[in-house]
């Protein structure tokens, strides 16, 4: 993010993932403030650094009244820094997650967090004034005007909050997502009007005090066609009594690549002028020197290679361009700024896109010839560590890591990713596996919810692309990472077996930004799409390429193999040309050679990011855009490639994925096909050999009588890349508003989880007590539930929070030394997200139970139990009693029984550091033994020893007897509990996920 301010004689501030730099107007560096993001040691002793906001930004706001800049840093700490020196004035570290937005008003700093919370803090002291929790995450862009905090959320609601009290004053439902691209600030007019837009291109003016809508306008009215993609976001500026609006996307009825720049009357919304010959916007605009200075960009394609050009232009009050300048191979990266008539832009070099890296520049230029820029000064490159004069943020006080999480109810748990769980999860009967788009992989024990291992698979939050869905085959987890590489990892330990690093060929560009869908593992190969237009087969032993097939500019999502032929559905239209007519194709290749079996072009755009559907010798798919149809194409080497049937979908405009289920699984005399439209309806079709025969049922997910909890939510349409899941005559429907569950044969509503959107598929395991449902939930949750722990139905949209007004830390007189990466923090995202310095030992990987069979993990072997003779008591040499070093034993106190409890699955370092964990084990043993003997037993911890090279621990306990409890009875109670498995049960019940592997009793 970039900001400018007149404070300090003129300052330019640029924030990133781990620092904030302050520059003079001439480009020389004034100071740099550095902080450490949360980091954790994961599998193979690698370090994973937790993500900043998805765009890599640490939001900031400058307040001239206080002379401070407020940095909502990527390590979930809010810093108040002196603008002139960069010195730390105060910090606030009580947020559990990173920040989405920050704004200022009337002496208060307002921050919204990625766990849906909103806080107001005193700008001078950092004291928390109020807090609240919303049902949806905030947009990146918020604003404050005349005592009112305006907070749009990504699902289309706009909230007006009293900035002093935190109470809700008004709410408006816009009907579509609200998410600006770079602009951090909402825009207001002195009359008391605010202006906003949503994803559909609707612009409206509202009364900031009460939220009343003054006017609405369609930004692209007169320029729309059936080819519009639905993303019609705008960027704003207020210029006198004009609202200037610039489209971020190209309109579809004119020349390729052009957007709309227009001026609307502030009070009526009527167009004053419009230009349809400008390039589409990107990084906003500023008003300076009585000119509108705006940004735009061009994209040039030569074959499959794409180049970018950043352009800055100035226009007069009538919208006529006065001047423009462009930088080739550059792309703007932050909201355009102005400082004393000098235009300030942040631009990135795009020539290194093949390595997902590039240099970022601050660019300044005069707004008019009357303004002179200072001489160009090349500042010292900013590197980690930096000059010795850099300001370094103090570290949080050291604290022991939290105890590993163990669910109180079997199969009910929640863990946290670093960012969005976009890779659909899978399981092998023992562990569930998932990954996010910031490069974090989690393996979680299905029953207890304890972390089995964590690993890094991607750029640690730099690129944040869509990863592939996760698959596990023969004890190996295969991953298409968010940095586009492919990995194979041991399912038990997380150990990296191999990686295939992606390098885009120099004459290509990425036709899509992701690795969507399911790979296929067959004949010793993993077959996976790549975003450069190549479908590749890799050797599953070493990751080396076996063959590649060039699809041109097509992107293929999921692939599947039938009878030695690999099938995929390719789609055009994700390249830079916004007016390219989107079409698709079905591609069939020989699985061993990659040779073409057939390729059939479609007259519609098609995709399938879920499991491919094969039915009666055909591949069934949806053509989701511009008007949806369901088709089946014949497969096979000889007769493949012919359209077998087509089914039109009336009234619906978007269907991206379908699901076919055999009739014998449903208990029906026919097969069934299910699809979910973008209008929030799920339809079941009876499927015969020649296509659908009738509609079985239609379920409206927007019907508040069927689903009262959907009231005030947006239409629960299908996420672009998620498919309905089926298990045991039940459908699990992921939507943009959460999960709906319904009967497959009749569409009967069963239950929901509408706490937030789902962006990936749902994995279901049938168990005796009901289905275990595993899924990733926005923003960063990885969770599992059963009928015993289903989430409550949320209602309303806002809940006030009790806050502690004394939460701010003021720094010591001198800054702390340079920080080291954190391995744990009191501000972990959730208490259950436990750091895992080394992978925990786990059940044997061979054989791996099948997820379909839904077995519980194999019971651990009974711990070995042995009894050692009591050691000879310590003998004190003759000496005065006062000086004798041997402990004195009361004549009336019987000798204690000692127990050495061997625990695997818990590293020694963790047990050593966590006194509460040790006390929970002692308390569990005390309660267990006391219930089995006459008298009572008091248990205390003597110490902990390392075992198995530090991967396990031996906990030494003293069992002090009283009230007639004999040593033999106590020791027998311990032995019997160990052999029967009862000791293991009480240890797990105490939220200690270790396995009791040995018990040594001394009497």
Coordinates of N, CA, C and O in Angstrom, one line a residue, residues 453-586:
X453 N 0.8 -33.2 11.0 CA 1.9 -32.5 10.5 C 1.4 -31.3 9.7 O 0.3 -31.2 9.3
X454 N 2.4 -30.3 9.6 CA 2.2 -29.2 8.7 C 3.3 -29.1 7.7 O 4.4 -29.6 8.0
X455 N 3.1 -28.6 6.6 CA 4.1 -28.4 5.6 C 3.9 -27.2 4.8 O 2.8 -26.6 4.8
X456 N 4.9 -26.7 4.1 CA 4.8 -25.6 3.2 C 4.8 -26.0 1.8 O 5.5 -26.9 1.3
X457 N 3.8 -25.5 1.1 CA 3.6 -25.8 -0.3 C 3.2 -24.6 -1.1 O 2.1 -24.3 -1.4
X458 N 4.2 -23.7 -1.4 CA 3.9 -22.5 -2.1 C 4.8 -21.4 -1.6 O 5.8 -21.5 -0.9
X459 N 4.3 -20.2 -1.8 CA 5.1 -19.0 -1.7 C 5.0 -18.3 -0.3 O 5.4 -17.1 -0.2
X460 N 4.4 -18.9 0.7 CA 4.2 -18.3 2.0 C 3.5 -16.9 1.8 O 3.8 -15.9 2.4
X461 N 2.4 -17.0 1.0 CA 1.5 -15.8 0.9 C 1.9 -14.8 -0.1 O 1.3 -13.8 -0.1
X462 N 2.9 -15.1 -1.0 CA 3.3 -14.1 -1.9 C 2.3 -14.0 -3.1 O 1.8 -13.0 -3.5
X463 N 2.1 -15.2 -3.7 CA 1.3 -15.3 -5.0 C -0.2 -15.5 -4.7 O -1.0 -14.9 -5.3
X464 N -0.5 -16.3 -3.7 CA -1.9 -16.6 -3.3 C -2.8 -17.0 -4.5 O -3.9 -16.5 -4.6
X465 N -2.3 -17.9 -5.3 CA -3.1 -18.4 -6.4 C -3.9 -19.6 -5.9 O -3.7 -20.2 -4.9
X466 N -4.9 -20.0 -6.7 CA -5.7 -21.2 -6.4 C -4.8 -22.4 -6.5 O -4.2 -22.7 -7.6
X467 N -4.7 -23.2 -5.5 CA -4.0 -24.5 -5.6 C -4.9 -25.6 -6.1 O -6.1 -25.4 -6.3
X468 N -4.4 -26.8 -6.3 CA -5.2 -27.9 -6.8 C -6.0 -28.5 -5.6 O -5.7 -28.2 -4.4
X469 N -6.9 -29.3 -5.9 CA -7.5 -30.2 -4.9 C -6.5 -31.2 -4.4 O -5.7 -31.6 -5.2
X470 N -6.6 -31.6 -3.2 CA -5.6 -32.5 -2.6 C -6.1 -34.0 -2.9 O -7.3 -34.3 -2.7
X471 N -5.1 -34.8 -3.2 CA -5.4 -36.2 -3.4 C -4.4 -37.0 -2.6 O -3.2 -36.6 -2.4
X472 N -4.8 -38.2 -2.1 CA -3.8 -39.1 -1.4 C -4.0 -40.5 -2.0 O -5.1 -41.0 -2.1
X473 N -2.9 -41.1 -2.5 CA -2.9 -42.4 -3.1 C -1.7 -43.2 -2.6 O -0.6 -42.7 -2.6
X474 N -2.0 -44.4 -2.1 CA -1.0 -45.3 -1.6 C 0.0 -44.7 -0.7 O 1.2 -44.8 -0.8
X475 N -0.6 -43.9 0.3 CA 0.3 -43.3 1.3 C 1.1 -42.1 0.9 O 1.9 -41.7 1.6
X476 N 0.7 -41.5 -0.2 CA 1.4 -40.3 -0.7 C 0.4 -39.2 -1.0 O -0.7 -39.5 -1.6
X477 N 0.6 -38.0 -0.5 CA -0.2 -36.9 -0.7 C 0.3 -36.1 -1.8 O 1.5 -35.7 -1.8
X478 N -0.5 -35.8 -2.8 CA -0.1 -35.1 -4.0 C -0.8 -33.7 -4.0 O -2.0 -33.6 -3.8
X479 N 0.1 -32.7 -4.3 CA -0.4 -31.3 -4.1 C 0.1 -30.4 -5.3 O 1.2 -30.5 -5.7
X480 N -0.9 -29.7 -5.9 CA -0.5 -28.6 -6.8 C -0.5 -27.3 -6.0 O -1.6 -26.9 -5.5
X481 N 0.6 -26.7 -5.8 CA 0.7 -25.6 -4.8 C 0.3 -24.3 -5.4 O 0.2 -24.1 -6.6
X482 N 0.2 -23.3 -4.5 CA -0.2 -22.0 -4.9 C 0.9 -21.2 -5.6 O 0.6 -20.2 -6.2
X483 N 2.1 -21.7 -5.6 CA 3.2 -21.1 -6.4 C 3.4 -21.9 -7.7 O 4.4 -21.8 -8.4
X484 N 2.4 -22.8 -8.0 CA 2.3 -23.6 -9.2 C 3.3 -24.8 -9.3 O 3.3 -25.5 -10.3
X485 N 4.0 -25.1 -8.3 CA 4.8 -26.3 -8.3 C 4.0 -27.5 -7.9 O 2.9 -27.3 -7.3
X486 N 4.5 -28.7 -8.1 CA 3.8 -29.9 -7.7 C 4.6 -30.6 -6.7 O 5.9 -30.7 -6.9
X487 N 4.0 -31.1 -5.6 CA 4.7 -31.8 -4.6 C 4.1 -33.2 -4.3 O 2.9 -33.4 -4.5
X488 N 5.0 -34.1 -3.8 CA 4.5 -35.4 -3.3 C 5.1 -35.5 -1.9 O 6.3 -35.3 -1.7
X489 N 4.2 -35.8 -0.9 CA 4.6 -35.9 0.5 C 4.2 -37.2 1.1 O 3.1 -37.7 0.8
X490 N 5.0 -37.7 2.0 CA 4.6 -38.9 2.8 C 3.4 -38.5 3.6 O 3.3 -37.5 4.4
X491 N 2.3 -39.4 3.5 CA 1.1 -39.1 4.2 C 1.2 -39.1 5.7 O 0.4 -38.5 6.4
X492 N 2.1 -39.9 6.2 CA 2.2 -40.1 7.7 C 3.0 -39.0 8.3 O 2.7 -38.4 9.3
X493 N 4.2 -38.6 7.7 CA 5.1 -37.6 8.3 C 5.1 -36.3 7.7 O 5.6 -35.3 8.2
X494 N 4.6 -36.2 6.4 CA 4.6 -34.9 5.7 C 6.0 -34.7 5.0 O 6.2 -33.7 4.4
X495 N 6.9 -35.7 5.1 CA 8.2 -35.5 4.5 C 8.1 -35.4 3.0 O 7.3 -36.1 2.3
X496 N 8.8 -34.4 2.4 CA 8.8 -34.1 1.0 C 9.5 -35.2 0.2 O 10.7 -35.5 0.4
X497 N 8.8 -35.9 -0.7 CA 9.4 -37.0 -1.5 C 10.0 -36.4 -2.8 O 11.1 -36.8 -3.2
X498 N 9.3 -35.4 -3.4 CA 9.9 -34.7 -4.5 C 9.0 -33.5 -4.8 O 7.9 -33.4 -4.4
X499 N 9.6 -32.6 -5.6 CA 8.8 -31.4 -6.0 C 9.2 -31.1 -7.5 O 10.3 -31.4 -7.9
X500 N 8.2 -30.7 -8.2 CA 8.4 -30.3 -9.6 C 8.2 -28.8 -9.7 O 7.0 -28.4 -9.6
X501 N 9.2 -28.0 -9.9 CA 9.1 -26.6 -9.9 C 8.6 -26.1 -11.2 O 9.0 -26.6 -12.3
X502 N 7.6 -25.2 -11.2 CA 7.0 -24.7 -12.4 C 7.9 -23.5 -13.0 O 8.2 -22.6 -12.3
X503 N 8.2 -23.6 -14.3 CA 8.8 -22.5 -15.0 C 8.0 -22.3 -16.3 O 8.0 -23.2 -17.1
X504 N 7.4 -21.1 -16.4 CA 6.7 -20.8 -17.6 C 7.7 -20.6 -18.8 O 8.6 -19.8 -18.6
X505 N 7.5 -21.3 -19.9 CA 8.4 -21.1 -21.0 C 8.4 -19.6 -21.4 O 7.5 -18.9 -21.3
X506 N 9.6 -19.1 -21.9 CA 9.8 -17.7 -22.2 C 8.8 -17.1 -23.2 O 8.6 -15.9 -23.3
X507 N 8.3 -18.0 -24.1 CA 7.4 -17.5 -25.1 C 5.9 -17.7 -24.7 O 5.0 -17.6 -25.6
X508 N 5.7 -18.0 -23.5 CA 4.3 -18.2 -23.0 C 3.9 -17.2 -21.9 O 4.8 -16.6 -21.3
X509 N 2.6 -17.1 -21.6 CA 2.2 -16.5 -20.4 C 1.2 -17.4 -19.8 O 0.8 -18.5 -20.3
X510 N 0.7 -17.0 -18.6 CA -0.2 -17.9 -17.9 C -1.6 -17.6 -18.4 O -2.1 -16.5 -18.3
X511 N -2.3 -18.6 -18.9 CA -3.6 -18.5 -19.5 C -4.7 -18.5 -18.3 O -5.8 -18.1 -18.5
X512 N -4.3 -19.0 -17.2 CA -5.1 -18.9 -16.0 C -4.1 -18.8 -14.8 O -2.9 -19.1 -14.9
X513 N -4.6 -18.3 -13.7 CA -3.7 -18.1 -12.6 C -3.7 -19.2 -11.6 O -3.2 -19.0 -10.4
X514 N -4.1 -20.4 -11.9 CA -4.4 -21.4 -10.9 C -4.1 -22.8 -11.3 O -3.9 -23.1 -12.5
X515 N -4.1 -23.7 -10.3 CA -4.1 -25.2 -10.6 C -5.4 -25.8 -10.1 O -5.4 -26.5 -9.1
X516 N -6.4 -25.5 -10.8 CA -7.7 -25.9 -10.3 C -8.0 -27.4 -10.5 O -7.4 -28.0 -11.4
X517 N -8.9 -28.0 -9.7 CA -9.4 -29.3 -10.0 C -8.6 -30.4 -9.4 O -7.6 -30.2 -8.6
X518 N -8.9 -31.7 -9.8 CA -8.3 -32.9 -9.3 C -7.3 -33.4 -10.3 O -7.6 -33.6 -11.5
X519 N -6.1 -33.7 -9.9 CA -5.2 -34.5 -10.7 C -5.6 -35.9 -10.8 O -6.5 -36.4 -10.1
X520 N -4.9 -36.7 -11.6 CA -5.2 -38.1 -11.7 C -3.8 -38.9 -11.6 O -2.8 -38.5 -12.1
X521 N -3.8 -39.9 -10.8 CA -2.6 -40.8 -10.6 C -3.0 -42.1 -11.2 O -3.9 -42.8 -10.7
X522 N -2.2 -42.5 -12.2 CA -2.4 -43.8 -12.9 C -1.1 -44.2 -13.6 O -0.4 -43.4 -14.1
X523 N -0.9 -45.5 -13.7 CA 0.2 -46.1 -14.4 C 1.6 -45.4 -14.1 O 2.4 -45.1 -14.9
X524 N 1.8 -45.1 -12.8 CA 3.0 -44.5 -12.3 C 3.2 -43.1 -12.7 O 4.3 -42.6 -12.6
X525 N 2.1 -42.4 -13.0 CA 2.2 -41.0 -13.4 C 1.1 -40.2 -12.7 O 0.0 -40.7 -12.4
X526 N 1.4 -38.9 -12.4 CA 0.4 -38.0 -12.0 C 0.2 -37.0 -13.1 O 1.1 -36.4 -13.6
X527 N -1.1 -36.8 -13.5 CA -1.4 -36.0 -14.6 C -2.1 -34.8 -14.1 O -3.1 -34.9 -13.4
X528 N -1.6 -33.6 -14.4 CA -2.1 -32.4 -13.8 C -2.0 -31.2 -14.9 O -1.1 -31.1 -15.6
X529 N -3.0 -30.4 -14.9 CA -3.0 -29.2 -15.7 C -2.0 -28.2 -15.2 O -1.7 -28.2 -14.0
X530 N -1.5 -27.4 -16.1 CA -0.6 -26.3 -15.7 C -1.2 -25.0 -16.3 O -1.7 -25.0 -17.4
X531 N -1.0 -23.8 -15.6 CA -1.6 -22.6 -16.1 C -1.0 -22.0 -17.3 O -1.4 -20.9 -17.8
X532 N 0.1 -22.6 -17.9 CA 0.7 -22.1 -19.1 C 0.2 -22.7 -20.3 O 0.7 -22.5 -21.4
X533 N -0.9 -23.5 -20.2 CA -1.5 -24.1 -21.3 C -1.0 -25.5 -21.6 O -1.5 -26.1 -22.6
X534 N -0.2 -26.1 -20.8 CA 0.3 -27.4 -21.0 C -0.3 -28.4 -20.0 O -0.4 -28.0 -18.8
X535 N -0.7 -29.5 -20.4 CA -1.1 -30.6 -19.6 C 0.1 -31.5 -19.5 O 0.6 -32.0 -20.5
X536 N 0.5 -31.8 -18.2 CA 1.7 -32.6 -18.0 C 1.5 -33.9 -17.3 O 0.6 -33.9 -16.4
X537 N 2.3 -34.9 -17.6 CA 2.3 -36.1 -16.8 C 3.7 -36.2 -16.2 O 4.7 -36.0 -16.8
X538 N 3.7 -36.4 -14.9 CA 5.0 -36.5 -14.1 C 5.1 -37.9 -13.5 O 4.2 -38.5 -13.1
X539 N 6.4 -38.4 -13.4 CA 6.7 -39.6 -12.8 C 6.4 -39.6 -11.3 O 6.9 -38.7 -10.6
X540 N 5.6 -40.5 -10.8 CA 5.2 -40.3 -9.3 C 6.4 -40.7 -8.4 O 6.3 -40.5 -7.2
X541 N 7.5 -41.3 -9.0 CA 8.6 -41.7 -8.2 C 9.5 -40.5 -7.9 O 10.0 -40.3 -6.8
X542 N 9.8 -39.7 -9.0 CA 10.7 -38.6 -8.8 C 10.3 -37.3 -9.3 O 11.0 -36.3 -9.2
X543 N 9.0 -37.2 -9.8 CA 8.5 -35.9 -10.3 C 9.0 -35.4 -11.6 O 8.7 -34.3 -12.1
X544 N 9.8 -36.2 -12.3 CA 10.3 -35.8 -13.6 C 9.2 -35.9 -14.7 O 8.3 -36.8 -14.6
X545 N 9.2 -35.0 -15.7 CA 8.2 -34.9 -16.7 C 8.3 -36.1 -17.6 O 9.4 -36.5 -18.1
X546 N 7.2 -36.8 -17.9 CA 7.1 -37.9 -18.8 C 6.6 -37.4 -20.2 O 7.2 -37.8 -21.2
X547 N 5.6 -36.6 -20.2 CA 5.1 -36.0 -21.4 C 4.4 -34.7 -21.1 O 4.0 -34.5 -20.0
X548 N 4.2 -33.9 -22.1 CA 3.4 -32.7 -22.0 C 2.6 -32.6 -23.3 O 3.0 -33.0 -24.4
X549 N 1.4 -32.0 -23.1 CA 0.5 -31.7 -24.3 C 0.1 -30.2 -24.3 O -0.3 -29.7 -23.3
X550 N 0.3 -29.6 -25.4 CA 0.0 -28.2 -25.6 C -1.4 -27.9 -25.9 O -1.9 -28.3 -27.0
X551 N -2.1 -27.3 -25.0 CA -3.5 -27.0 -25.3 C -3.7 -25.6 -25.9 O -4.8 -25.1 -26.1
X552 N -2.6 -24.9 -26.1 CA -2.7 -23.5 -26.6 C -3.1 -22.6 -25.4 O -2.4 -22.5 -24.4
X553 N -4.1 -21.8 -25.6 CA -4.6 -20.9 -24.6 C -5.7 -21.5 -23.8 O -6.4 -20.7 -23.1
X554 N -5.8 -22.8 -23.7 CA -6.9 -23.4 -23.0 C -6.4 -23.7 -21.6 O -5.3 -24.1 -21.4
X555 N -7.3 -23.6 -20.6 CA -7.0 -24.1 -19.3 C -7.9 -25.3 -19.0 O -9.1 -25.3 -19.3
X556 N -7.2 -26.3 -18.4 CA -7.9 -27.6 -18.1 C -8.0 -27.7 -16.6 O -7.0 -27.4 -15.9
X557 N -9.1 -28.1 -16.0 CA -9.2 -28.2 -14.6 C -9.0 -29.6 -14.2 O -7.9 -30.1 -14.2
X558 N -10.0 -30.3 -13.8 CA -9.9 -31.7 -13.4 C -9.6 -32.6 -14.6 O -10.1 -32.3 -15.7
X559 N -8.9 -33.7 -14.3 CA -8.7 -34.7 -15.3 C -9.1 -36.1 -14.7 O -9.1 -36.2 -13.5
X560 N -9.4 -37.1 -15.5 CA -9.7 -38.4 -15.1 C -9.4 -39.4 -16.2 O -9.3 -39.0 -17.4
X561 N -9.2 -40.6 -15.8 CA -8.7 -41.6 -16.8 C -9.7 -42.8 -16.9 O -10.2 -43.2 -15.9
X562 N -10.0 -43.1 -18.1 CA -10.9 -44.3 -18.4 C -10.2 -45.1 -19.5 O -10.0 -44.6 -20.6
X563 N -10.0 -46.4 -19.3 CA -9.5 -47.3 -20.3 C -8.3 -46.8 -21.0 O -8.2 -46.8 -22.3
X564 N -7.3 -46.3 -20.3 CA -6.1 -45.8 -20.8 C -6.1 -44.5 -21.5 O -5.1 -44.1 -22.2
X565 N -7.2 -43.7 -21.4 CA -7.3 -42.4 -22.0 C -7.6 -41.4 -20.9 O -8.5 -41.6 -20.0
X566 N -6.9 -40.3 -20.9 CA -7.1 -39.2 -19.9 C -7.9 -38.2 -20.6 O -7.7 -37.7 -21.7
X567 N -9.0 -37.7 -19.8 CA -10.0 -36.8 -20.3 C -9.9 -35.5 -19.5 O -9.7 -35.5 -18.3
X568 N -10.1 -34.4 -20.2 CA -10.2 -33.1 -19.5 C -11.0 -32.1 -20.3 O -11.2 -32.3 -21.5
X569 N -11.5 -31.1 -19.6 CA -12.4 -30.1 -20.3 C -11.6 -28.8 -20.3 O -11.2 -28.3 -19.3
X570 N -11.3 -28.3 -21.5 CA -10.5 -27.1 -21.7 C -11.4 -25.9 -21.9 O -12.5 -26.0 -22.4
X571 N -10.9 -24.7 -21.5 CA -11.8 -23.5 -21.6 C -10.9 -22.4 -22.0 O -9.7 -22.2 -21.6
X572 N -11.4 -21.6 -22.9 CA -10.7 -20.3 -23.4 C -11.2 -19.2 -22.6 O -12.1 -19.3 -21.7
X573 N -10.7 -18.0 -22.9 CA -11.3 -16.8 -22.3 C -10.7 -16.3 -21.0 O -11.2 -15.4 -20.4
X574 N -9.6 -16.9 -20.5 CA -9.0 -16.3 -19.3 C -7.7 -15.5 -19.7 O -7.0 -15.1 -18.8
X575 N -7.5 -15.4 -21.0 CA -6.4 -14.5 -21.4 C -6.7 -13.1 -21.2 O -7.7 -12.7 -20.7
X576 N -5.8 -12.2 -21.7 CA -6.0 -10.7 -21.5 C -7.1 -10.1 -22.3 O -7.4 -9.0 -22.1
X577 N -7.5 -10.8 -23.4 CA -8.5 -10.2 -24.3 C -9.9 -10.3 -23.7 O -10.5 -11.4 -23.6
X578 N -10.5 -9.2 -23.2 CA -11.8 -9.4 -22.5 C -12.9 -9.7 -23.4 O -14.0 -10.0 -23.0
X579 N -12.8 -9.4 -24.7 CA -13.9 -9.7 -25.6 C -13.7 -11.0 -26.4 O -14.5 -11.2 -27.4
X580 N -12.8 -11.8 -26.0 CA -12.7 -13.1 -26.7 C -13.9 -13.9 -26.4 O -14.4 -14.1 -25.3
X581 N -14.5 -14.4 -27.4 CA -15.7 -15.3 -27.3 C -15.3 -16.6 -26.6 O -14.5 -17.3 -27.0
X582 N -15.9 -16.8 -25.4 CA -15.4 -17.9 -24.6 C -16.0 -19.2 -25.2 O -17.2 -19.4 -25.3
X583 N -15.1 -20.2 -25.4 CA -15.5 -21.5 -25.9 C -14.8 -22.5 -25.1 O -13.9 -22.2 -24.3
X584 N -15.1 -23.8 -25.2 CA -14.5 -24.8 -24.5 C -14.2 -26.0 -25.5 O -14.4 -25.9 -26.7
X585 N -13.6 -27.0 -24.9 CA -13.3 -28.2 -25.7 C -13.1 -29.4 -24.8 O -12.8 -29.2 -23.6
X586 N -13.4 -30.6 -25.3 CA -13.1 -31.8 -24.6 C -11.8 -32.4 -25.2 O -11.7 -32.6 -26.4

